[in-house]
C-alpha cells in the first residue's frame, strides 16, 4: 500500500505538472456528445424505444462522466517502456510493475473528480429533468460500479500491453479492442436499443460492466435484482481478468528472460 | 573474503530471425522465417569475491551486457549455473533484488518529467527503506555526488552528467552489495568521468561493495579495476591482472609529438616505429620500458613544442586481441 501511495504520488505530481494537458484530454472525450446530438435529432419525432430526448441527455452525460472516471491510456507508456528497454529497471525492483501501472492509471482520477463534480452539479441545474438518481445509496452503488469498471478496464489494457512481450506492436491490438469496447459497452449506443438477443449476450460479456452498467445505475433504470446480478457479474469479470492477466504475465516474463531484455 | 558471484559454464543462446532488407525481404520473412542461433555467451566460468572491482573488456556485441543481464536476473541462462549473493539470479527473489543494482549508461530509470527527488521517493517506498536509512543514504550520496543543486530540477532539464549522477544515486539508495554497471560513464566529459570513478571507488571502500563494470574508456578500467575479464565472441579469453594484460598485448606506448619544424619519417624512425607523420605532428610507437628515455632524447635533438605519452586505446588493445587472436586458448 505504501508503495502504491508513493507511485501514485509521483504520477499525481506528473498530472499537476501537466494539468492543462489533462483538461485538454478531458475535452477530447467528445464521442458521447456527438452521439447525443445525433440521437436528439432522431428522437425529435418521438421516443426511440424507451428513450426520449431527456433520457438520451441523461444517458450520454452519464457516459461522459463514466468514460472520464474509467478511461486510461497507460498502454502508451507501457509500449514505449517495453520497446526502449526501461521495463528492465522495473523488473529489477522488488515490486511487481502492476503496482506502478495501476497507480499511474489512477493518478488523474482525483483531478477529474475535482472538475466533473462541479460540472455535474451545473448539469443538474441546467437540465432539471435529468434522470440521475443522486440519493446516497444510488451514488454509493454508482461509485462501487465505477471501481469495478476501472479494474476491468485496467486489467484488460494491462493484459493487452503485456502482449508486447511477443509482438512489438501491442498498440494495434489496443485499437481493435477500443472498437469492440465502444460498440459492446454501450459507449456509442445504449445497449437497450440493441435487439434483445444481442443485448442479452452483451449482458454476459465484460464490456457492459465498464460503461453501460454504471450509467444505468446512475440513471436508476435497474431493478434491485438486476443491480445485484450486475454487481456479481462485474466482480466475477474482475476476478477472471485478474487471473488471465497473471497467467499472461508469467508466460510473458518467461519469454522476456529467454529472448532478451 | 567470501565468493559473492560464482558463474560456472554459463551459456546464453538466442534464436533470432533473419530478415532480408527491403519490401520483398519482409514479404519473404512473412512466409519462411530463417532462424539463426546467436551464441551470445558460451561456457563462461568465473568467481568474484566480496569487495572486488572487475572490469569487462570486449568489442561491441561480445556478450558483456548479456552476462550482466544474466547476473542481475533479467535473462535466464541457456546453460550453466549462476549464483549471486547466494541466490540464483533469474529467480528474481525480492531478497536478492534488494542486494543488487544495475546501472545502464544508455538507459534511464528516473521519471523524465519530474525532479530526481521524486524518483528517489518512489525507490524509497519500493525498496522499503526506513526513514533513518533513507536520510543517511541521501546525505551520503548528495555529498559524494554533489547532488544538492540538481535534486529539484526536472530530469529532462539536467545535463547528461548531472543525470548520470542522479541515476547512480537512484540505483544506490538501497545500499546494494553488488553493482552491475554497463557503460556508466558513456558520453560524459573527462571531468565527469573522473568524478564518477572517484565516487565508485569511494562507495566500494565505504561499503565493501562488489562492482562489475563494462566500459569503453580505458581510463575507467585502469582507475577502477585491478582485475579484468576479456570477452570475445561470448567466450572468456582472459581473466587476470590488467597490467599484465596490457604488457602482454601491447608492449608499446605511443609518443605524440608536436615540433616547431616539419619532421620526416626517416629522421624519426631511429627513435621507434613511426605510426604517422604530418608536417609538425608525429606519432611514434616505442617499447614500454624505453618510453622515458626516448622522450628525453627527442627533447634533446628536436625542438619540441609538445609531447604526450599514452597507452594505446582500449579499443586498439581489444582489436589486437581479436584480430590477431592473441589470447586464443
Coordinates of C-alpha atoms in Angstrom, one line a residue:
Chain A
X1 CA 0.0 0.0 0.0
X2 CA 2.8 2.4 0.9
X3 CA 4.4 1.6 -2.5
X4 CA 1.1 2.3 -4.3
X5 CA 0.9 5.6 -2.5
X6 CA 4.4 6.6 -3.4
X7 CA 3.9 5.6 -7.1
X8 CA 0.5 7.4 -7.0
X9 CA 2.2 10.5 -5.5
X10 CA 4.8 10.6 -8.3
X11 CA 2.2 10.1 -11.0
X12 CA -0.1 12.7 -9.4
X13 CA 2.8 15.2 -9.5
X14 CA 3.0 14.5 -13.2
X15 CA -0.7 15.3 -13.5
X16 CA -0.2 18.5 -11.7
X17 CA 2.8 19.3 -13.8
X18 CA 0.6 18.8 -16.9
X19 CA -2.8 19.9 -15.6
X20 CA -3.6 21.9 -18.7
X21 CA -2.9 18.8 -20.8
X22 CA -5.3 16.8 -18.6
X23 CA -8.1 19.3 -19.1
X24 CA -7.5 19.1 -22.8
X25 CA -7.6 15.4 -22.7
X26 CA -10.9 15.6 -20.8
X27 CA -12.3 17.9 -23.5
X28 CA -11.3 15.5 -26.2
X29 CA -13.7 12.9 -24.8
X30 CA -16.5 14.2 -27.1
X31 CA -17.8 11.0 -28.6
X32 CA -20.8 10.8 -26.2
X33 CA -21.7 14.4 -27.1
X34 CA -21.6 13.6 -30.8
X35 CA -23.7 10.6 -30.3
X36 CA -26.1 12.7 -28.2
X37 CA -26.5 15.2 -30.9
X38 CA -27.3 12.5 -33.4
X39 CA -29.9 10.8 -31.2
X40 CA -31.5 14.1 -30.2
X41 CA -32.3 14.8 -33.8
X42 CA -33.6 11.3 -34.3
X43 CA -35.7 11.5 -31.1
X44 CA -37.3 14.7 -32.2
X45 CA -40.2 12.8 -33.8
X46 CA -40.9 10.8 -30.7
X47 CA -39.0 8.4 -28.3
X48 CA -36.7 5.6 -29.6
X49 CA -37.7 2.5 -27.7
X50 CA -37.8 3.6 -24.1
X51 CA -35.5 6.6 -24.8
X52 CA -36.9 10.1 -25.2
X53 CA -34.8 13.2 -25.6
X54 CA -34.2 13.7 -21.9
X55 CA -33.3 10.1 -21.4
X56 CA -30.7 10.5 -24.1
X57 CA -29.3 13.6 -22.5
X58 CA -29.1 11.8 -19.1
X59 CA -27.5 8.7 -20.7
X60 CA -24.7 10.5 -22.6
X61 CA -23.9 12.9 -19.9
X62 CA -23.5 10.0 -17.6
X63 CA -21.5 8.2 -20.2
X64 CA -19.2 11.2 -20.3
X65 CA -18.7 11.0 -16.6
X66 CA -18.1 7.2 -16.6
X67 CA -15.6 7.5 -19.5
X68 CA -13.7 10.2 -17.7
X69 CA -13.6 8.2 -14.5
X70 CA -12.6 4.9 -16.0
X71 CA -10.7 5.7 -19.2
X72 CA -7.0 5.0 -19.2
X73 CA -4.2 5.4 -21.6
X74 CA -1.1 3.9 -19.8
X75 CA -0.6 1.3 -22.6
X76 CA 1.2 4.0 -24.5
X77 CA 3.7 4.3 -21.7
X78 CA 4.0 0.5 -21.3
X79 CA 4.6 0.2 -25.0
X80 CA 7.5 2.7 -25.0
X81 CA 9.0 1.2 -21.9
X82 CA 9.0 -2.3 -23.4
X83 CA 10.4 -1.2 -26.7
X84 CA 13.1 1.1 -25.2
X85 CA 14.0 -1.4 -22.6
X86 CA 13.3 0.7 -19.5
X87 CA 10.9 -2.1 -18.4
X88 CA 14.1 -3.9 -17.3
X89 CA 14.5 -1.4 -14.5
X90 CA 11.1 -2.2 -13.2
X91 CA 11.8 -5.9 -13.3
X92 CA 14.9 -5.4 -11.2
X93 CA 13.0 -3.9 -8.3
X94 CA 11.4 -5.9 -5.5
X95 CA 7.9 -4.7 -6.6
X96 CA 5.6 -6.1 -9.2
X97 CA 5.2 -3.5 -12.0
X98 CA 1.5 -3.8 -11.9
X99 CA 1.5 -1.6 -8.8
X100 CA 3.3 1.1 -10.8
X101 CA 0.9 1.0 -13.8
X102 CA -2.2 0.8 -11.7
X103 CA -1.1 3.9 -9.7
X104 CA -0.2 5.6 -13.0
X105 CA -3.6 4.8 -14.4
X106 CA -5.5 6.1 -11.4
X107 CA -3.5 9.2 -10.8
X108 CA -5.6 11.6 -12.9
X109 CA -8.8 10.5 -11.3
X110 CA -8.9 12.8 -8.3
X111 CA -8.2 15.7 -10.7
X112 CA -11.1 14.6 -12.9
X113 CA -13.5 14.3 -9.9
X114 CA -12.4 17.9 -9.0
X115 CA -13.6 19.1 -12.4
X116 CA -16.5 16.7 -13.1
X117 CA -18.1 17.2 -9.6
X118 CA -19.0 20.8 -10.1
X119 CA -19.7 20.3 -13.8
X120 CA -22.3 17.6 -12.8
X121 CA -24.0 20.0 -10.4
X122 CA -24.2 22.6 -13.2
X123 CA -25.7 19.9 -15.5
X124 CA -28.3 19.0 -12.9
X125 CA -29.3 22.7 -12.6
X126 CA -29.3 23.3 -16.4
X127 CA -31.4 20.2 -17.1
X128 CA -33.9 19.9 -14.2
X129 CA -35.4 16.9 -15.9
X130 CA -32.1 14.9 -15.9
X131 CA -32.9 11.3 -14.8
X132 CA -30.0 10.9 -12.4
X133 CA -30.6 9.3 -9.0
X134 CA -28.4 11.2 -6.7
X135 CA -29.6 9.8 -3.4
X136 CA -26.7 8.5 -1.2
X137 CA -27.5 4.8 -1.8
X138 CA -27.5 5.2 -5.6
X139 CA -24.4 7.2 -5.5
X140 CA -22.7 4.6 -3.4
X141 CA -23.7 1.9 -5.8
X142 CA -22.6 4.1 -8.7
X143 CA -19.1 4.6 -7.2
X144 CA -18.8 0.9 -6.4
X145 CA -19.6 0.0 -10.0
X146 CA -17.1 2.6 -11.2
X147 CA -14.4 0.9 -9.2
X148 CA -15.3 -2.4 -10.8
X149 CA -15.3 -0.8 -14.2
X150 CA -12.0 0.8 -13.6
X151 CA -10.5 -2.5 -12.5
X152 CA -11.8 -4.4 -15.6
X153 CA -10.6 -1.8 -18.0
X154 CA -7.2 -1.6 -16.2
X155 CA -6.7 -5.4 -16.3
X156 CA -7.8 -5.6 -20.0
X157 CA -5.4 -2.9 -21.1
X158 CA -2.6 -4.2 -18.9
X159 CA -3.1 -7.7 -20.5
X160 CA -3.1 -6.2 -24.0
X161 CA 0.0 -4.3 -23.1
X162 CA 1.7 -7.5 -22.0
X163 CA 1.3 -9.0 -25.4
X164 CA 4.2 -6.6 -26.2
X165 CA 6.4 -9.4 -24.9
X166 CA 5.5 -11.4 -28.0
X167 CA 4.7 -8.7 -30.6
X168 CA 6.3 -5.4 -30.9
X169 CA 3.1 -3.5 -31.6
X170 CA 0.6 -4.2 -28.9
X171 CA -1.0 -0.8 -29.6
X172 CA -2.7 -2.1 -32.7
X173 CA -4.5 -4.7 -30.6
X174 CA -5.5 -1.9 -28.4
X175 CA -7.0 -0.1 -31.3
X176 CA -9.1 -3.2 -32.2
X177 CA -10.0 -3.6 -28.6
X178 CA -11.3 0.1 -28.4
X179 CA -13.5 -0.5 -31.4
X180 CA -15.1 -3.5 -29.7
X181 CA -15.4 -1.7 -26.4
X182 CA -17.1 1.3 -28.0
X183 CA -19.8 -0.9 -29.5
X184 CA -20.2 -3.6 -26.8
X185 CA -20.1 -1.4 -23.7
X186 CA -22.9 1.0 -24.6
X187 CA -20.4 3.8 -25.1
X188 CA -21.8 4.6 -28.6
X189 CA -25.3 3.2 -28.4
X190 CA -27.4 2.4 -25.3
X191 CA -27.5 -1.4 -25.1
X192 CA -31.3 -1.2 -24.5
X193 CA -31.6 -0.2 -28.2
X194 CA -30.0 -3.4 -29.5
X195 CA -32.2 -6.3 -30.5
X196 CA -33.0 -8.3 -27.3
X197 CA -30.9 -11.4 -28.3
X198 CA -27.8 -9.3 -28.8
X199 CA -28.5 -7.3 -25.7
X200 CA -28.7 -10.5 -23.6
X201 CA -25.3 -11.7 -24.9
X202 CA -23.8 -8.3 -24.2
X203 CA -25.0 -8.5 -20.7
X204 CA -22.8 -11.5 -20.1
X205 CA -19.7 -10.0 -21.6
X206 CA -17.3 -7.8 -19.6
X207 CA -17.8 -4.7 -21.7
X208 CA -21.2 -3.8 -20.3
X209 CA -19.8 -3.6 -16.8
X210 CA -17.2 -1.0 -17.9
X211 CA -19.8 1.6 -19.1
X212 CA -23.5 0.8 -19.5
X213 CA -23.9 -0.8 -16.1
X214 CA -22.6 2.3 -14.1
X215 CA -24.6 4.6 -16.4
X216 CA -27.8 2.7 -15.9
X217 CA -27.2 2.6 -12.1
X218 CA -26.8 6.4 -12.1
X219 CA -30.0 6.7 -14.1
X220 CA -31.9 4.5 -11.8
X221 CA -33.0 2.3 -14.6
X222 CA -32.3 -1.1 -12.9
X223 CA -34.4 -3.2 -10.6
X224 CA -32.9 -4.5 -7.3
X225 CA -32.5 -7.9 -8.8
X226 CA -30.7 -6.5 -11.9
X227 CA -28.4 -4.5 -9.6
X228 CA -27.4 -7.5 -7.5
X229 CA -26.8 -9.7 -10.5
X230 CA -25.0 -6.9 -12.3
X231 CA -22.5 -6.3 -9.5
X232 CA -22.0 -10.1 -9.2
X233 CA -21.2 -10.4 -12.9
X234 CA -19.0 -7.3 -12.8
X235 CA -16.8 -8.7 -10.0
X236 CA -16.6 -12.1 -11.5
X237 CA -15.2 -10.4 -14.5
X238 CA -12.7 -8.5 -12.3
X239 CA -11.5 -11.8 -10.9
X240 CA -11.4 -13.6 -14.3
X241 CA -9.4 -10.7 -15.8
X242 CA -7.0 -10.7 -13.0
X243 CA -6.4 -14.5 -13.3
X244 CA -5.9 -14.1 -17.1
X245 CA -3.6 -11.2 -16.5
X246 CA -1.4 -13.1 -14.1
X247 CA -1.2 -16.0 -16.4
X248 CA -0.1 -13.9 -19.4
X249 CA 2.3 -12.0 -17.1
X250 CA 4.1 -15.2 -16.1
X251 CA 4.3 -16.5 -19.6
X252 CA 5.5 -13.2 -20.9
X253 CA 8.2 -12.9 -18.3
X254 CA 9.5 -16.3 -19.1
X255 CA 9.7 -15.3 -22.8
X256 CA 11.2 -11.9 -21.9
X257 CA 14.0 -13.5 -20.0
X258 CA 14.6 -16.1 -22.7
X259 CA 14.8 -13.8 -25.7
X260 CA 16.3 -10.7 -24.4
X261 CA 15.5 -7.8 -22.2
Chain B
X1 CA 36.7 -12.6 1.7
X2 CA 33.7 -14.7 0.6
X3 CA 32.9 -15.6 -3.0
X4 CA 29.9 -13.4 -3.9
X5 CA 29.4 -14.1 -7.6
X6 CA 30.0 -17.5 -9.0
X7 CA 29.4 -18.5 -12.6
X8 CA 30.1 -21.9 -14.0
X9 CA 29.8 -22.9 -17.6
X10 CA 27.3 -20.1 -18.3
X11 CA 25.8 -20.1 -21.9
X12 CA 23.2 -17.9 -23.4
X13 CA 21.9 -18.6 -26.9
X14 CA 19.3 -16.6 -28.8
X15 CA 17.2 -17.6 -31.7
X16 CA 16.9 -14.6 -34.0
X17 CA 15.1 -14.5 -37.3
X18 CA 16.9 -13.1 -40.2
X19 CA 15.2 -10.6 -42.4
X20 CA 16.5 -9.5 -45.8
X21 CA 16.2 -5.8 -46.3
X22 CA 13.5 -4.1 -48.2
X23 CA 9.9 -4.9 -49.0
X24 CA 10.4 -8.3 -50.6
X25 CA 12.6 -9.3 -47.8
X26 CA 9.8 -8.5 -45.4
X27 CA 7.3 -10.4 -47.6
X28 CA 9.6 -13.4 -47.7
X29 CA 10.1 -13.3 -44.0
X30 CA 6.3 -13.5 -43.5
X31 CA 6.2 -16.9 -45.0
X32 CA 9.5 -18.6 -44.4
X33 CA 11.4 -17.2 -41.5
X34 CA 15.0 -18.2 -41.3
X35 CA 16.2 -18.6 -37.8
X36 CA 19.7 -18.4 -36.6
X37 CA 21.2 -19.2 -33.2
X38 CA 23.3 -16.5 -31.8
X39 CA 25.8 -17.7 -29.2
X40 CA 25.9 -14.6 -27.1
X41 CA 27.7 -16.3 -24.2
X42 CA 29.4 -19.7 -24.3
X43 CA 30.9 -21.7 -21.5
X44 CA 31.9 -18.8 -19.2
X45 CA 33.1 -19.5 -15.7
X46 CA 34.5 -17.2 -13.0
X47 CA 34.3 -16.3 -9.4
X48 CA 34.3 -12.8 -7.8
X49 CA 34.9 -12.1 -4.2
X50 CA 33.2 -9.7 -2.0
X51 CA 34.5 -6.1 -2.5
X52 CA 36.3 -6.8 -5.8
X53 CA 36.0 -4.4 -8.7
X54 CA 36.2 -6.2 -12.0
X55 CA 36.1 -4.8 -15.5
X56 CA 34.7 -6.4 -18.6
X57 CA 36.6 -5.7 -21.8
X58 CA 35.4 -6.7 -25.3
X59 CA 34.2 -5.2 -28.5
X60 CA 30.5 -4.4 -29.0
X61 CA 28.4 -7.5 -29.2
X62 CA 31.0 -9.7 -27.4
X63 CA 28.4 -10.6 -24.8
X64 CA 29.4 -8.3 -21.9
X65 CA 25.9 -6.8 -21.5
X66 CA 24.3 -10.3 -21.8
X67 CA 26.4 -11.5 -18.9
X68 CA 25.4 -8.5 -16.8
X69 CA 21.8 -9.2 -17.6
X70 CA 22.1 -12.8 -16.6
X71 CA 23.8 -11.9 -13.4
X72 CA 21.2 -9.4 -12.5
X73 CA 18.4 -11.8 -13.3
X74 CA 16.9 -10.2 -16.4
X75 CA 17.8 -13.2 -18.6
X76 CA 17.8 -16.8 -17.7
X77 CA 20.8 -18.8 -19.0
X78 CA 20.6 -21.4 -21.7
X79 CA 23.0 -23.5 -19.7
X80 CA 25.2 -23.3 -16.6
X81 CA 24.9 -22.1 -13.1
X82 CA 24.9 -18.5 -11.8
X83 CA 24.9 -17.6 -8.1
X84 CA 24.9 -14.0 -6.8
X85 CA 24.8 -13.4 -3.1
X86 CA 23.8 -17.0 -2.6
X87 CA 20.7 -16.7 -4.9
X88 CA 20.0 -17.9 -8.4
X89 CA 19.7 -14.6 -10.1
X90 CA 16.9 -15.4 -12.5
X91 CA 14.5 -16.4 -9.7
X92 CA 14.5 -12.6 -9.0
X93 CA 13.6 -13.1 -5.4
X94 CA 12.9 -9.8 -3.6
X95 CA 15.7 -10.5 -1.1
X96 CA 18.1 -10.9 -4.0
X97 CA 16.9 -7.8 -5.8
X98 CA 17.4 -5.7 -2.7
X99 CA 21.1 -6.6 -2.7
X100 CA 21.9 -5.7 -6.3
X101 CA 21.6 -2.9 -8.7
X102 CA 22.1 -2.4 -12.4
X103 CA 23.0 0.8 -14.0
X104 CA 22.9 1.2 -17.8
X105 CA 24.6 4.3 -19.0
X106 CA 22.5 4.3 -22.1
X107 CA 19.1 4.0 -20.4
X108 CA 17.4 5.8 -17.6
X109 CA 15.2 4.8 -14.8
X110 CA 14.4 8.3 -13.5
X111 CA 11.0 9.8 -14.1
X112 CA 11.7 12.0 -17.1
X113 CA 9.4 14.9 -16.4
X114 CA 9.8 15.2 -12.6
X115 CA 12.8 16.2 -10.4
X116 CA 15.0 13.3 -9.5
X117 CA 14.0 13.6 -5.9
X118 CA 10.6 12.2 -6.9
X119 CA 12.2 9.1 -8.3
X120 CA 14.2 8.7 -5.0
X121 CA 10.9 8.8 -3.0
X122 CA 9.4 6.1 -5.2
X123 CA 12.5 4.0 -4.8
X124 CA 12.4 4.5 -1.1
X125 CA 9.0 3.0 -1.0
X126 CA 9.7 0.3 -3.5
X127 CA 12.8 -0.9 -1.5
X128 CA 11.0 -0.3 1.8
X129 CA 13.9 1.8 3.1
X130 CA 13.4 3.1 6.6
X131 CA 13.3 6.9 7.1
X132 CA 16.6 6.8 9.0
X133 CA 18.4 4.8 6.4
X134 CA 16.9 6.9 3.6
X135 CA 18.1 10.1 5.1
X136 CA 21.6 8.7 5.8
X137 CA 21.9 7.3 2.2
X138 CA 20.6 10.6 0.7
X139 CA 23.0 12.6 2.7
X140 CA 26.0 10.4 1.7
X141 CA 25.0 10.4 -1.9
X142 CA 24.3 14.1 -2.0
X143 CA 27.8 14.8 -0.6
X144 CA 29.7 12.3 -2.7
X145 CA 28.0 13.2 -5.9
X146 CA 27.4 16.9 -5.2
X147 CA 23.7 16.5 -6.0
X148 CA 22.5 19.5 -4.0
X149 CA 21.8 21.9 -6.8
X150 CA 20.3 19.3 -9.2
X151 CA 17.9 17.4 -6.9
X152 CA 14.9 19.6 -7.6
X153 CA 15.4 20.2 -11.3
X154 CA 13.3 18.2 -13.7
X155 CA 15.3 15.3 -15.0
X156 CA 14.7 16.3 -18.6
X157 CA 16.4 19.6 -17.9
X158 CA 19.6 18.1 -16.5
X159 CA 22.8 17.8 -18.4
X160 CA 23.9 14.2 -19.3
X161 CA 26.5 14.3 -16.4
X162 CA 24.0 15.6 -13.9
X163 CA 21.5 13.0 -14.9
X164 CA 24.1 10.2 -14.7
X165 CA 24.9 11.3 -11.1
X166 CA 21.2 11.2 -10.3
X167 CA 20.9 7.7 -11.9
X168 CA 23.7 6.4 -9.8
X169 CA 22.1 7.9 -6.7
X170 CA 18.7 6.3 -7.5
X171 CA 20.4 3.0 -8.1
X172 CA 22.3 3.1 -4.8
X173 CA 19.7 4.4 -2.4
X174 CA 19.0 0.9 -1.1
X175 CA 22.8 0.3 -0.5
X176 CA 23.2 -2.7 -2.7
X177 CA 26.1 -5.1 -2.1
X178 CA 26.6 -5.9 -5.7
X179 CA 26.7 -3.3 -8.5
X180 CA 26.4 -4.1 -12.2
X181 CA 27.4 -1.1 -14.2
X182 CA 27.0 -1.2 -18.0
X183 CA 28.9 1.7 -19.5
X184 CA 28.3 4.0 -16.6
X185 CA 30.5 6.8 -18.0
X186 CA 29.4 6.7 -21.6
X187 CA 29.0 10.2 -23.2
X188 CA 30.4 12.0 -20.1
X189 CA 33.2 14.5 -20.4
X190 CA 36.6 13.7 -18.9
X191 CA 36.0 15.6 -15.6
X192 CA 32.6 14.0 -15.1
X193 CA 34.1 10.6 -15.9
X194 CA 36.7 11.1 -13.3
X195 CA 34.1 12.2 -10.8
X196 CA 32.0 9.1 -11.3
X197 CA 35.1 6.9 -11.0
X198 CA 36.1 8.6 -7.7
X199 CA 32.6 8.1 -6.5
X200 CA 32.6 4.4 -7.3
X201 CA 36.0 3.9 -5.6
X202 CA 34.7 5.7 -2.5
X203 CA 31.5 3.7 -2.5
X204 CA 33.4 0.4 -2.8
X205 CA 35.7 1.5 0.1
X206 CA 33.0 2.5 2.4
X207 CA 30.5 -0.3 1.9
X208 CA 32.7 -3.1 0.6
X209 CA 30.5 -3.4 -2.4
X210 CA 31.4 -5.7 -5.3
X211 CA 31.4 -4.0 -8.6
X212 CA 31.3 -5.5 -12.1
X213 CA 31.5 -3.0 -14.9
X214 CA 31.9 -2.7 -18.6
X215 CA 33.4 0.4 -20.2
X216 CA 34.8 1.6 -23.5
X217 CA 37.1 4.0 -21.7
X218 CA 40.4 2.6 -20.8
X219 CA 40.8 5.2 -18.1
X220 CA 37.7 3.8 -16.3
X221 CA 39.1 0.3 -16.3
X222 CA 42.7 1.5 -15.3
X223 CA 41.4 3.6 -12.5
X224 CA 38.9 1.1 -11.1
X225 CA 39.8 -2.4 -11.8
X226 CA 42.8 -4.5 -10.8
X227 CA 41.2 -7.5 -12.4
X228 CA 39.7 -7.6 -15.9
X229 CA 37.8 -10.2 -18.0
X230 CA 38.3 -10.1 -21.7
X231 CA 35.3 -11.5 -23.7
X232 CA 35.5 -12.4 -27.3
X233 CA 32.5 -13.9 -29.2
X234 CA 30.9 -14.9 -25.9
X235 CA 33.9 -16.6 -24.5
X236 CA 36.1 -15.6 -21.6
X237 CA 39.6 -15.4 -23.1
X238 CA 41.4 -13.6 -20.2
X239 CA 40.8 -13.4 -16.5
X240 CA 43.5 -11.6 -14.5
X241 CA 45.6 -8.6 -13.8
X242 CA 45.0 -5.5 -16.0
X243 CA 48.7 -4.6 -16.0
X244 CA 49.9 -8.0 -17.2
X245 CA 47.2 -7.9 -19.9
X246 CA 48.4 -4.6 -21.3
X247 CA 52.0 -5.6 -21.2
X248 CA 51.3 -8.8 -22.8
X249 CA 49.1 -7.4 -25.6
X250 CA 50.7 -4.1 -26.1
X251 CA 54.4 -3.9 -25.3
X252 CA 54.5 -0.4 -26.7
X253 CA 53.4 3.1 -25.7
X254 CA 52.7 6.0 -28.0
X255 CA 54.7 9.2 -28.0
X256 CA 52.8 12.0 -29.7
X257 CA 54.9 15.0 -30.8
X258 CA 54.4 18.5 -31.9
X259 CA 57.6 20.1 -33.2
X260 CA 58.5 23.6 -34.2
X261 CA 59.8 22.4 -37.6
X262 CA 58.4 19.9 -40.0
X263 CA 59.6 16.3 -39.4
X264 CA 60.1 13.4 -41.8
X265 CA 59.6 9.8 -41.2
X266 CA 63.3 8.8 -41.9
X267 CA 64.6 11.1 -39.2
X268 CA 62.2 9.7 -36.6
X269 CA 62.4 6.0 -37.3
X270 CA 65.6 5.6 -35.2
X271 CA 63.5 6.5 -32.1
X272 CA 60.8 4.0 -32.7
X273 CA 58.2 2.8 -35.1
X274 CA 56.7 5.7 -36.9
X275 CA 52.9 5.5 -36.9
X276 CA 52.1 8.8 -38.5
X277 CA 53.8 12.0 -39.6
X278 CA 52.2 15.1 -41.0
X279 CA 54.5 18.1 -41.0
X280 CA 54.6 19.3 -37.4
X281 CA 52.9 16.3 -35.8
X282 CA 54.0 12.8 -35.4
X283 CA 53.2 9.6 -33.5
X284 CA 55.8 7.0 -32.5
X285 CA 55.3 3.6 -31.1
X286 CA 58.0 2.9 -28.5
X287 CA 58.6 -0.2 -26.3
X288 CA 57.1 0.5 -22.9
X289 CA 60.4 0.3 -20.9
X290 CA 62.1 2.8 -23.2
X291 CA 59.5 5.5 -23.4
X292 CA 61.0 8.0 -21.0
X293 CA 64.5 7.5 -22.4
X294 CA 63.2 8.1 -25.9
X295 CA 61.2 11.1 -24.8
X296 CA 64.3 12.7 -23.3
X297 CA 66.3 12.0 -26.5
X298 CA 63.6 13.7 -28.5
X299 CA 63.6 16.8 -26.4
X300 CA 67.4 17.0 -26.8
X301 CA 67.5 16.5 -30.5
X302 CA 64.4 18.2 -31.8
X303 CA 62.8 21.5 -30.9
X304 CA 59.6 20.1 -29.3
X305 CA 56.5 22.1 -28.7
X306 CA 54.5 19.4 -27.1
X307 CA 54.9 15.8 -26.2
X308 CA 52.5 13.2 -24.7
X309 CA 52.9 9.6 -23.8
X310 CA 49.9 7.4 -24.0
X311 CA 48.8 3.9 -23.6
X312 CA 47.1 2.5 -26.6
X313 CA 43.3 2.9 -26.5
X314 CA 41.5 0.0 -25.1
X315 CA 39.7 -0.4 -28.4
X316 CA 43.1 -0.8 -30.0
X317 CA 44.2 -3.4 -27.5
X318 CA 40.9 -5.1 -27.9
X319 CA 41.0 -5.1 -31.6
X320 CA 44.6 -6.5 -31.5
X321 CA 43.4 -9.3 -29.2
X322 CA 40.7 -10.1 -31.5
X323 CA 42.2 -9.6 -34.9
X324 CA 45.5 -11.3 -34.0
X325 CA 43.9 -13.9 -31.8
X326 CA 46.4 -13.1 -29.1
X327 CA 44.5 -14.7 -26.3
X328 CA 43.1 -17.7 -28.1
X329 CA 43.2 -20.7 -25.8

